[in-house]
Coordinates of C-alpha atoms in Angstrom, one line a residue:
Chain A
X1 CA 93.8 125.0 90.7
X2 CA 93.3 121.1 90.4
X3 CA 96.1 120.0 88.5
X4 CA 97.6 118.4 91.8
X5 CA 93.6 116.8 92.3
X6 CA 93.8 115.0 88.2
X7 CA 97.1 114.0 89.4
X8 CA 95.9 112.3 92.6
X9 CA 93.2 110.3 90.8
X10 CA 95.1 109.5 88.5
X11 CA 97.6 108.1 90.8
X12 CA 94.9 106.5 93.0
X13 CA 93.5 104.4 89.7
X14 CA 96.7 103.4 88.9
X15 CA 97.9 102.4 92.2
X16 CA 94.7 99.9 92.1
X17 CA 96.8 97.7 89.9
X18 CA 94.3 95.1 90.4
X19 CA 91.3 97.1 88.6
X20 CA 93.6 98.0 85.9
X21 CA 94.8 94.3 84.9
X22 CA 90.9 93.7 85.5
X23 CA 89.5 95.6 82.6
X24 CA 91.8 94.5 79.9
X25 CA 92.7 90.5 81.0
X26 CA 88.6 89.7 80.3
X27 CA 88.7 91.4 77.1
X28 CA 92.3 90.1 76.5
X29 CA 91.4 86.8 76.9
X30 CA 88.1 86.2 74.5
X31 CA 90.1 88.3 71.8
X32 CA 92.8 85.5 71.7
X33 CA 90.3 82.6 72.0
X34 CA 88.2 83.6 69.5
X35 CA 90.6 85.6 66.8
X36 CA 92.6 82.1 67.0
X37 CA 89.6 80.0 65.2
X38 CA 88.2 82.5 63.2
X39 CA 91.5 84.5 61.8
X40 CA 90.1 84.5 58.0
X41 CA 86.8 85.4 58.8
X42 CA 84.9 88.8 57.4
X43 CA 82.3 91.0 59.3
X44 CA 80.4 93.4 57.1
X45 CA 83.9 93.4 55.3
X46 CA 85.5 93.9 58.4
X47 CA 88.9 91.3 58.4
X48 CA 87.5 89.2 62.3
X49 CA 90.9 89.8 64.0
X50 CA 90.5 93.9 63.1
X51 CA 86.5 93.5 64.0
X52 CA 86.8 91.8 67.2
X53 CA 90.4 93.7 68.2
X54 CA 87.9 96.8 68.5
X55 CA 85.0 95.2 69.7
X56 CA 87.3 93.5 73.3
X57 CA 88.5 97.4 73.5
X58 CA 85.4 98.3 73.4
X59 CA 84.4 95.7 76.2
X60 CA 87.1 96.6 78.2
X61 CA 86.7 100.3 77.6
X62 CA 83.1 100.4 78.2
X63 CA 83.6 98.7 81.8
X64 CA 86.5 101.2 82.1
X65 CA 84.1 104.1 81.7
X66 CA 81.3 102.7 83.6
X67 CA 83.5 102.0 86.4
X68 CA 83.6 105.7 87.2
X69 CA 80.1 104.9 88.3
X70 CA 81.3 102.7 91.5
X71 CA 84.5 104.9 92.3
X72 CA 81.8 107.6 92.7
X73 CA 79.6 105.3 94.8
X74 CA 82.6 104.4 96.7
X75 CA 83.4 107.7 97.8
X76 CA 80.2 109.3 98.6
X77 CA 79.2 106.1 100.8
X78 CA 82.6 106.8 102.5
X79 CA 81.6 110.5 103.2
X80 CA 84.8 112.7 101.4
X81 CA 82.8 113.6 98.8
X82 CA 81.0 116.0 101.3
X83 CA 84.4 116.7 102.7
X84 CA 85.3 117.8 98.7
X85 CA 82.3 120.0 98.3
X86 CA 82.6 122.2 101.1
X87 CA 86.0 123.2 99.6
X88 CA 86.3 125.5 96.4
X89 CA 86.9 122.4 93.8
X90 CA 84.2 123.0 91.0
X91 CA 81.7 120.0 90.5
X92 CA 82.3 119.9 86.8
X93 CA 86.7 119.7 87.9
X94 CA 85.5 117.0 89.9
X95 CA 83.2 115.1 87.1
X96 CA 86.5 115.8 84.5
X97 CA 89.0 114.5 86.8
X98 CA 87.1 111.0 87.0
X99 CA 86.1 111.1 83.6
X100 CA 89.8 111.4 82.2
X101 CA 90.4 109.0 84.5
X102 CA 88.5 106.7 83.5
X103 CA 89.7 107.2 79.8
X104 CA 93.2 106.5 81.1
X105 CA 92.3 103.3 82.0
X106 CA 90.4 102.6 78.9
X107 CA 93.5 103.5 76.8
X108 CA 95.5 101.0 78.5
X109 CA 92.6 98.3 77.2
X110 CA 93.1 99.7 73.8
X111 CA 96.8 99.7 73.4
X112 CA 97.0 96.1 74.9
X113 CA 94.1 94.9 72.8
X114 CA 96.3 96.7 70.0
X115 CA 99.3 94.4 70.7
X116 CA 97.4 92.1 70.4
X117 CA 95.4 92.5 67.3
X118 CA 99.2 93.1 65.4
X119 CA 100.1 89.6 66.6
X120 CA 97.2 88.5 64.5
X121 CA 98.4 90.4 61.5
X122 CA 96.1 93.5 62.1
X123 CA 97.9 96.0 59.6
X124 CA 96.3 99.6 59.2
X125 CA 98.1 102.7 58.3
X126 CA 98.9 105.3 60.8
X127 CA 96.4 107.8 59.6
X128 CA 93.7 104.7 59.8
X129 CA 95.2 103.8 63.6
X130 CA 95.0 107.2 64.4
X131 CA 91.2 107.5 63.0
X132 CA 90.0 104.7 64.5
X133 CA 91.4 105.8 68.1
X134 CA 89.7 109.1 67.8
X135 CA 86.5 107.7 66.9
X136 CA 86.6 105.1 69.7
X137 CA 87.5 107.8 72.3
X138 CA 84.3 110.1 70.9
X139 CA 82.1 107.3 71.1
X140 CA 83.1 106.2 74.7
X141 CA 81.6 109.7 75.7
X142 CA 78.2 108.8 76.4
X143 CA 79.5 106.0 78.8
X144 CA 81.4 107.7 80.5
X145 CA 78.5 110.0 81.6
X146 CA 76.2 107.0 82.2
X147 CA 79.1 106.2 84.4
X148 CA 78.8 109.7 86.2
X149 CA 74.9 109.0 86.7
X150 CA 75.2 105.2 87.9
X151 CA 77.6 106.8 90.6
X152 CA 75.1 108.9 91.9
X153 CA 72.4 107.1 91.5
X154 CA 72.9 103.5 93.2
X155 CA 75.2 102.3 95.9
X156 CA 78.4 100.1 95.9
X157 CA 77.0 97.0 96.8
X158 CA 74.9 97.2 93.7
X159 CA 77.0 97.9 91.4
X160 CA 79.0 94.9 90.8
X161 CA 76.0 93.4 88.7
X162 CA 74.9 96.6 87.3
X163 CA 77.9 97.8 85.5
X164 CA 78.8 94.1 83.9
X165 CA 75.4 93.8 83.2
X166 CA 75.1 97.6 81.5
X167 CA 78.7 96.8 79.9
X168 CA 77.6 93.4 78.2
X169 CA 74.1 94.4 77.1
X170 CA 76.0 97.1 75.5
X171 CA 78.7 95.3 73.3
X172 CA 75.8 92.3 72.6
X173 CA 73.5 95.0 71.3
X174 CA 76.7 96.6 69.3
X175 CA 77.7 93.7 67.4
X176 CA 80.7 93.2 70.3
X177 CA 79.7 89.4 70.2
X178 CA 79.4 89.2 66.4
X179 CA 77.1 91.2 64.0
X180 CA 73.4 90.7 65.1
X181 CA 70.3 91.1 63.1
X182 CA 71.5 90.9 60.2
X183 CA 70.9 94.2 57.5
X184 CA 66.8 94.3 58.5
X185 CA 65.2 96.4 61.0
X186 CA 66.8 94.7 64.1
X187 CA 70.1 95.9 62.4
X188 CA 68.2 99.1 62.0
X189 CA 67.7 100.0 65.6
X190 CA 70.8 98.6 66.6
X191 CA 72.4 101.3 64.7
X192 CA 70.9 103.6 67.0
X193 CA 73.1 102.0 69.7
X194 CA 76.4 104.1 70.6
X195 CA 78.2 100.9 71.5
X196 CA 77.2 99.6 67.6
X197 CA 79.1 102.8 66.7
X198 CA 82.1 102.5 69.3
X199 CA 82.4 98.8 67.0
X200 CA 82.1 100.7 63.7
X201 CA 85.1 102.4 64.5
X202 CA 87.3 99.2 63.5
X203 CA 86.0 99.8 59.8
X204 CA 88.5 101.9 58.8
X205 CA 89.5 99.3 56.4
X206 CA 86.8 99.9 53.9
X207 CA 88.0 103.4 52.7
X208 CA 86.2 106.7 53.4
X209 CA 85.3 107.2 56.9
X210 CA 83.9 104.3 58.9
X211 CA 81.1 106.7 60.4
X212 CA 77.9 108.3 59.2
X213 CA 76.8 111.8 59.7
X214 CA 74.6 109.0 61.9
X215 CA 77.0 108.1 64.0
X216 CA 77.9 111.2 65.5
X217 CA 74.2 112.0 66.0
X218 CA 73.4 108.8 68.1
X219 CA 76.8 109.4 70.1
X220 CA 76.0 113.1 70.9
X221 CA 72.2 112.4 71.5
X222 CA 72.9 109.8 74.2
X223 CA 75.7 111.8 75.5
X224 CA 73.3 115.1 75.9
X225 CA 70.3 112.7 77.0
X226 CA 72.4 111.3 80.1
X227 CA 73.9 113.9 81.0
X228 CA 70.4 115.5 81.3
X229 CA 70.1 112.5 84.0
X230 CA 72.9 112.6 85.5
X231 CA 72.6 116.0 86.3
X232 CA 68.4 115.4 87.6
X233 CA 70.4 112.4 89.3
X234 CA 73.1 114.5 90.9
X235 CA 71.0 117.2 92.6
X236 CA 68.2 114.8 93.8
X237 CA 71.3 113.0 95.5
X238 CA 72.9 116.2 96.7
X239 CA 69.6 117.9 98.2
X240 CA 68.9 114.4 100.0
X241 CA 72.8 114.5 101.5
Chain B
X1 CA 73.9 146.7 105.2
X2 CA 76.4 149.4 104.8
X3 CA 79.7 148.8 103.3
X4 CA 81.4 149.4 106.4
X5 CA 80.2 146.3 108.6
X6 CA 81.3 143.1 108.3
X7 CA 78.8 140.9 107.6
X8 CA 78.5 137.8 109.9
X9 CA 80.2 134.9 109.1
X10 CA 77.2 132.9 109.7
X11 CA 73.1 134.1 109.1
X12 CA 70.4 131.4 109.7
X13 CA 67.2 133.0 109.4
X14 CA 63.5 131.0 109.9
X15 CA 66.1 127.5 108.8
X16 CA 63.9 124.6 108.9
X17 CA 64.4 120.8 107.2
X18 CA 62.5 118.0 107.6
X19 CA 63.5 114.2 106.7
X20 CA 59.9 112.5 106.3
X21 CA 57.3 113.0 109.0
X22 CA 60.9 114.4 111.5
X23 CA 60.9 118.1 112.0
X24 CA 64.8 118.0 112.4
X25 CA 65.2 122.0 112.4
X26 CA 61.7 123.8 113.2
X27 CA 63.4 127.4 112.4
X28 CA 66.0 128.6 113.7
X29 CA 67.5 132.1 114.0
X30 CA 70.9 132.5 114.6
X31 CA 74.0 135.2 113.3
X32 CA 77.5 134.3 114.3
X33 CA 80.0 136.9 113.9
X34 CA 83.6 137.0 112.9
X35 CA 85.8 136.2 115.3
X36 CA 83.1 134.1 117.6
X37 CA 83.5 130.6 118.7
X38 CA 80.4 128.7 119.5
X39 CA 79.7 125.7 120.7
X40 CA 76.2 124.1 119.6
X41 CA 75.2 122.1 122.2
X42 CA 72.8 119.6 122.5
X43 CA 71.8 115.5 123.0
X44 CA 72.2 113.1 120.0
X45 CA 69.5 113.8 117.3
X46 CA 68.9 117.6 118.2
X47 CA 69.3 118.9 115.1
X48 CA 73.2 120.1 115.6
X49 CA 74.0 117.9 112.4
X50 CA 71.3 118.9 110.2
X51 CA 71.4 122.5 111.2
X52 CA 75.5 122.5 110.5
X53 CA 75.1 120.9 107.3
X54 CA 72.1 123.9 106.3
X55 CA 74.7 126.4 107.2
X56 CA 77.4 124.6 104.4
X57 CA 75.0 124.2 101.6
X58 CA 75.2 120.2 102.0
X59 CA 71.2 120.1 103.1
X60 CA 69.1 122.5 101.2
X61 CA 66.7 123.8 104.2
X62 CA 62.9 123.3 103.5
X63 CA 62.5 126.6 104.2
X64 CA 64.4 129.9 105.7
X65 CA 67.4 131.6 104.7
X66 CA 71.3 131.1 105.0
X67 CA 74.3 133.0 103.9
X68 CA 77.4 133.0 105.0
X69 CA 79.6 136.4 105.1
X70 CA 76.7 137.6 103.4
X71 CA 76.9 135.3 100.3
X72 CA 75.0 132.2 99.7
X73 CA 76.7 128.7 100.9
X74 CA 78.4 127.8 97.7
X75 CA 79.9 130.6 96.6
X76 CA 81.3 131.6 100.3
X77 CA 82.6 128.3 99.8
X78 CA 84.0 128.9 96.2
X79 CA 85.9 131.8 97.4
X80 CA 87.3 129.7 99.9
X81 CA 86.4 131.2 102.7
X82 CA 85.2 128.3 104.5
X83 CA 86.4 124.7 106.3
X84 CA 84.9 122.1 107.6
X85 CA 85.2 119.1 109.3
X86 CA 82.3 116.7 108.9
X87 CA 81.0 113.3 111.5
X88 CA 81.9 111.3 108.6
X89 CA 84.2 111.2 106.0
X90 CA 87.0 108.2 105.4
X91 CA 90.3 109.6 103.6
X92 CA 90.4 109.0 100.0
X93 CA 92.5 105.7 99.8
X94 CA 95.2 104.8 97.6
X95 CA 96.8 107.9 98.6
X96 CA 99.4 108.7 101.1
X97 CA 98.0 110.9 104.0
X98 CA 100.9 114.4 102.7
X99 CA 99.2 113.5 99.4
X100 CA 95.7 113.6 100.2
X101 CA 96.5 117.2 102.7
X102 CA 98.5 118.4 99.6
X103 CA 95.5 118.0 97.4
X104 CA 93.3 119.5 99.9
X105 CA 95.1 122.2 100.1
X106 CA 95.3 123.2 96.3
X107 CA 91.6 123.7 96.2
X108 CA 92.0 127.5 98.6
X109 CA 93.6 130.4 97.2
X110 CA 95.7 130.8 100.3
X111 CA 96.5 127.4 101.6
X112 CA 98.7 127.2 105.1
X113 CA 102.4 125.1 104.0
X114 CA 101.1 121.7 104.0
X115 CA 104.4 120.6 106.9
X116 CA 103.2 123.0 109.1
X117 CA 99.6 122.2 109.2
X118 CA 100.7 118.2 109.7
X119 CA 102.9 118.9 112.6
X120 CA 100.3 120.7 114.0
X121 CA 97.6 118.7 113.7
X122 CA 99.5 115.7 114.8
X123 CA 100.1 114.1 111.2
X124 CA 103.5 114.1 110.9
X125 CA 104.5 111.5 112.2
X126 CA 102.3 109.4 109.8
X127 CA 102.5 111.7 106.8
X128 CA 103.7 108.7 104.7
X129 CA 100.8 105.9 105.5
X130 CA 98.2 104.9 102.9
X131 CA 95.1 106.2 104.4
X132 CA 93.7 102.5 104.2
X133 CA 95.6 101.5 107.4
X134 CA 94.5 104.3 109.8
X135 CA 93.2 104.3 113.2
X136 CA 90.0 105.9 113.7
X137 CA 92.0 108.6 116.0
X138 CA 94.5 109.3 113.0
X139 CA 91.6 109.6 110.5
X140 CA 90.3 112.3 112.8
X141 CA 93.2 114.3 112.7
X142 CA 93.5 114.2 108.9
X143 CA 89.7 115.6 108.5
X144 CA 91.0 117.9 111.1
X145 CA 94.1 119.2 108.7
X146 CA 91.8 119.0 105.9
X147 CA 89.6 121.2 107.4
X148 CA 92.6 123.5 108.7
X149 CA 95.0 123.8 105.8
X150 CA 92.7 126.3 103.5
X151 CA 93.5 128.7 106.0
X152 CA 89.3 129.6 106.2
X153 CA 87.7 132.4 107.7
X154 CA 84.8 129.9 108.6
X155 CA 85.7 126.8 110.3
X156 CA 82.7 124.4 111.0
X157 CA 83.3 121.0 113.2
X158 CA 80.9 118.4 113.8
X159 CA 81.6 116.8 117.1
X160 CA 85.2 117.3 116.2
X161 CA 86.0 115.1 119.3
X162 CA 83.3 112.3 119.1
X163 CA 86.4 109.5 118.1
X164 CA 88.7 110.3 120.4
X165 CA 90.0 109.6 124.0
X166 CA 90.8 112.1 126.5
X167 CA 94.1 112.4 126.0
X168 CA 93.0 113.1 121.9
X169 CA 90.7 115.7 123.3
X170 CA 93.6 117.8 124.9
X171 CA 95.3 117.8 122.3
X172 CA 93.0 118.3 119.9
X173 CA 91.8 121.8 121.5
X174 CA 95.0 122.5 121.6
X175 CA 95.7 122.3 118.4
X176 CA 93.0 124.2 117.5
X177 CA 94.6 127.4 120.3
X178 CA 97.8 126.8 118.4
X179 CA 96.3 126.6 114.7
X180 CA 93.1 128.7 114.7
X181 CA 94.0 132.8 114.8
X182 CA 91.8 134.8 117.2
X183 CA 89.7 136.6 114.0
X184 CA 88.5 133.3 112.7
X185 CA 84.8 132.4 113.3
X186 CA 84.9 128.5 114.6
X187 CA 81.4 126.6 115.1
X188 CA 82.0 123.5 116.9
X189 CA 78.6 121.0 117.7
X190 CA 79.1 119.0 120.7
X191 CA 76.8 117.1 123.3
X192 CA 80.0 117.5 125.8
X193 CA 79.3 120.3 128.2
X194 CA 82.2 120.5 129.6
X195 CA 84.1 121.2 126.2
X196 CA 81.4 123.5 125.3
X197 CA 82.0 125.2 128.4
X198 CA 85.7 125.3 128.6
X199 CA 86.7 126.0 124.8
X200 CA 83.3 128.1 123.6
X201 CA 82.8 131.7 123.9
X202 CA 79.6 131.3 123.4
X203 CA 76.7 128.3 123.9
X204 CA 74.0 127.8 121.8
X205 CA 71.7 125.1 123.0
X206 CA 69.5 123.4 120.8
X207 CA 67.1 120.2 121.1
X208 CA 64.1 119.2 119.8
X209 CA 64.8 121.2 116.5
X210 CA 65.0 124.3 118.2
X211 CA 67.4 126.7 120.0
X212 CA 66.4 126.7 123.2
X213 CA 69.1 129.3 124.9
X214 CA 71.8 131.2 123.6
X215 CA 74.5 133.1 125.2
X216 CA 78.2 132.7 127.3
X217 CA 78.6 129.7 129.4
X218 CA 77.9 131.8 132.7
X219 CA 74.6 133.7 131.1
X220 CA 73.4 130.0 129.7
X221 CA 73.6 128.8 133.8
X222 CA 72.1 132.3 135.3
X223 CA 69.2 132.4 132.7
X224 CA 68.1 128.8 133.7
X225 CA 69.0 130.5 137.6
X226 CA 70.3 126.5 138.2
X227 CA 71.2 125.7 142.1
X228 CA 71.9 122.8 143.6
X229 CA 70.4 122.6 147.1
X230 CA 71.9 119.8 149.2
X231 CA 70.0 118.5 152.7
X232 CA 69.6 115.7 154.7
X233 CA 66.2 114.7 155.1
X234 CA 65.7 110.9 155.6
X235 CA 62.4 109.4 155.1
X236 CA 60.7 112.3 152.7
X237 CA 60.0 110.7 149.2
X238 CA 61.1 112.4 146.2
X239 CA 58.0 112.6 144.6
X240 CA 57.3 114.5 147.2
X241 CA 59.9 117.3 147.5
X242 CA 59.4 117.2 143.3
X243 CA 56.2 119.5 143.9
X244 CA 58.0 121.7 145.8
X245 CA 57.8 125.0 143.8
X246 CA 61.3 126.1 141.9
X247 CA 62.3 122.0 142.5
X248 CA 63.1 120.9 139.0
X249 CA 64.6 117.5 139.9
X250 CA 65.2 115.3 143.0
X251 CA 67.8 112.6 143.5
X252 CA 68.6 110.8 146.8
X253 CA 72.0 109.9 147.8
X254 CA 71.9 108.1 151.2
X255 CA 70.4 110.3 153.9
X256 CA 71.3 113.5 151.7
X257 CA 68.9 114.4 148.8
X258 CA 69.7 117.0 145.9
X259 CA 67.5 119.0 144.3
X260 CA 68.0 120.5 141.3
X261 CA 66.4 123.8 141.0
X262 CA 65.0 127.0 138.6
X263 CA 64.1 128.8 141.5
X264 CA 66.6 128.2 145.0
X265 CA 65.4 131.1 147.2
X266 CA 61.7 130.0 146.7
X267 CA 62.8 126.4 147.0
X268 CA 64.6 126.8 150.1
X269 CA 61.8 128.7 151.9
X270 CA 59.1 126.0 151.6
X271 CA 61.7 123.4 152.2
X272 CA 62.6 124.9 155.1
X273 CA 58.7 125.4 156.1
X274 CA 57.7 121.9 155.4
X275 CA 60.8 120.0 157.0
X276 CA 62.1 121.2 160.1
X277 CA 63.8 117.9 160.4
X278 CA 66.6 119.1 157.4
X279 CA 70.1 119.8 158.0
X280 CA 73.2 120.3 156.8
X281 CA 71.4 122.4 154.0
X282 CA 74.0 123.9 151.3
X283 CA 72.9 125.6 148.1
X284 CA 75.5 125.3 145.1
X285 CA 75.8 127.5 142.1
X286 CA 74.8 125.8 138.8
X287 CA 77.1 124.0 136.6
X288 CA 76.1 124.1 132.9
X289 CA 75.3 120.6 133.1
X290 CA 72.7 121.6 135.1
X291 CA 71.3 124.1 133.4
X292 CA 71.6 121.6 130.5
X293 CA 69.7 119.4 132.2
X294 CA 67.3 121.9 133.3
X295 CA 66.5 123.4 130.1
X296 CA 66.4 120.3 128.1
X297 CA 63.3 118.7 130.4
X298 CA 61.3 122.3 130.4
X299 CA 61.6 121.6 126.5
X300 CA 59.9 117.9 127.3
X301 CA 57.5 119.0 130.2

């Protein structure tokens, strides 16, 4: 039934050229001014221009999910979200539809920040590309949702600072600005981040598989824990409409 | 209910909301059958809004009961069975208004063909646009093929004619003649009497929260029993002739005063008792503004 509806969003994102050049010429940017000083440079064994390829995708990506958020604002402060739910479109169609769509715009960070991690000699096999791309798109799942809930729960003229703050908070606290904290107990509860895991992704390099059993408990826990909100969020906002 | 009636398209039973310490619905009743069109009339901030919104399952009432075709809101409205066309509501943008109707349409099982539903609503000829760069008129008519191109059993309009001029007006009703088949329920709020009285079947008349009459144009003006008697009779104050019994309201034109009454024949004999100075005396039937008026200030007195 909403095939032509995905289609529409889809088109609608991608017609905002502007927002799409937006989420990937920030992260674009930093990658090439600071993969150009530190080329030789290791994180936890991590080659830097492999490290910090994933960790602008994941800057980019992460304001790409949260960015739902607003587009949701957006439209229930212009009203057709009411004009949506007294048709038959399903709520969870609707929450898909911008979710994917917000994934398509996050893919567009990722293969650009890919480009430009091979101009910097970033080498992987296709089994690791393809691993690392999986695990990046799981662990952009809980933001995503946190996207969903911002959406319903503030308006647009607030979210400007609140998804760029939310975004960078998120990579700092991942390690997207370098590794913080060291291999103590900072480091400890840092790893119980999902952005530190969305990062972790990039260490395909080191053999085995770059995630715990760890990492795929923190990204479903935070996933399941805001989607408990944004669905408390979503009917306090819809009783109140 | 047997399986052999229908059940009515629209069942408010004891409906009441409140925002804070504002009773905006203090229970209301009402059943609207299938094939009905009603106007819900009333002054800004009577509770048409909040009451329309109840009956969609886009306000969850305080307390009270709604269905609609005998189901709750959301799943009448999964089915498809319903349309509306809300006060608010800007077009999705980045989109091209055939796109966004297209879209619209793909939601109901048994849309109307998208071309037909934009020449009739008046679309057509701007089918193409971005809905960024429309008028406030044009965006109208797009929530108004929104609304239409389901095809629904239920359509519900709030003030479907608050943004337009009168020539938009016209057109818009006749639209809805042309679009709308006679066994489709249509709920239309409005503070416009003369639309509620020209294009409704029947009037529901609601302030204060509360409905307040119900029933065809010509019952809504002989329940309230509204005349208009017209004298001249200089020099009498209006507070005076105001505590005339069956005078609901006085107003002084010139030499001529009119009185609005609930009661003419009672009027008109202690009139004509008190002033034997009055002539030129002509009573006139009620219009429904009248009764409006009428009924709306027994609500406040």
């Amino acid at each position: 039934m909403g095939g032509l509806y995905l289609r529409a969003e889809l088109q609608r994102t991608l017609r905002n050229r502007r927002f799409v050049i937006f989420s990937f010429i920030f992260p674009l940017t930093l990658y090439i001014a600071f993969t150009s000083a530190d080329r030789h440079y290791r994180v936890g064994g991590v080659p830097f221009p492999l490290y910090y390829m994933i960790a602008m995708a994941s800057f980019g990506a992460l304001i790409a999910a949260i960015s739902i958020g607003p587009r949701i604002s957006a439209e229930r402060q212009m009203g057709w979200t009411r004009q949506m739910r007294i048709t038959p479109l399903p709520v969870w169609y609707y929450f898909a539809a911008k979710i994917i769509t917000g994934y398509v715009v996050a893919c567009t960070t990722l293969v650009v920040l890919y480009l430009a991690g091979l101009t910097y000699g970033v080498r992987l096999s296709a089994v690791d590309w393809l691993t690392m791309t999986g695990l990046f798109l799981v662990g952009l799942f809980p933001f995503a949702i946190i996207g969903v809930m911002l959406g319903h729960l503030l308006k647009p003229d607030s979210m400007g600072p609140v998804t760029g703050g939310v975004a960078t908070l998120f990579l700092l606290v991942g390690g997207g600005f370098g590794n913080i904290g060291g291999t103590g107990i900072v480091h400890r509860l840092f790893e119980l981040i999902p952005s530190y895991w969305l990062i972790r992704a990039g260490a395909v390099t080191l053999g085995g598989s770059p995630w715990t059993l760890e990492g795929w408990a923190v990204v479903l826990i935070w996933s399941a824990a805001f989607a408990i909100l944004a669905r408390i969020v979503y009917l306090r906002d819809t009783a109140r409409a | 209910m047997t399986d052999t009636e229908v059940a009515p398209s629209i069942s408010l039973a004891r409906v009441a909301k409140s925002y804070g310490a504002v009773r905006a619905v203090r229970g209301v009743d009402l059943l609207v059958e299938a094939g009905e069109t009603v106007a819900l009339l009333g002054p800004n901030g009577a509770g048409k809004t909040t009451t329309l919104d109840m009956a969609l399952g886009l306000v969850r009432p305080d307390s009270g009961q709604v269905t609609l075709f005998g189901l709750p809101p959301s799943r009448a409205i999964a089915r498809g069975l319903v349309g509306g066309m809300l006060q608010t509501g800007v077009p999705l943008d980045y989109l091209r208004v055939r796109e966004l109707i297209e879209v619209m349409a793909s939601f109901y099982p048994t849309p109307r063909p998208t071309n037909e539903i934009l020449e009739l609503t008046g679309c057509a000829t701007f089918q193409g646009q971005m809905t960024t760069g429309l008028s406030g008129g044009q965006a109208q008519r797009v929530r108004f093929a929104a609304a239409l191109v389901g095809d629904p059993e239920l359509l519900v309009l709030d003030e479907p004619t608050a943004a337009l001029d009168v020539d938009g007006r016209r057109e818009f009703w006749r639209a809805m003649r042309d679009v709308v088949a006679e066994q489709k329920t249509v709920v239309f709020a409005t503070h416009n009497l003369e639309e509620a009285d020209s294009h409704a079947d029947r009037v529901v008349v609601i302030n204060g929260g509360s409905i307040i009459a119900d029933g065809t144009p010509s019952q809504i003006k002989a329940t309230v029993g509204t005349k208009t008697i017209r004298m001249a009779l200089p020099d009498i104050d209006l507070s005076e002739l105001v505590t005339v019994a069956g005078v609901v309201n006085a107003q002084r034109h010139g030499l001529t005063v009119v009185l609005t009454c609930s009661d003419s024949d009672r009027a008109l004999y202690e009139l004509l008792d008190r002033y034997r100075s009055a002539r030129d005396i002509e009573v006139i039937g009620g219009t429904l503004e009248e009764a409006f008026v009428a009924l709306t200030s027994e609500e406040h007195g």
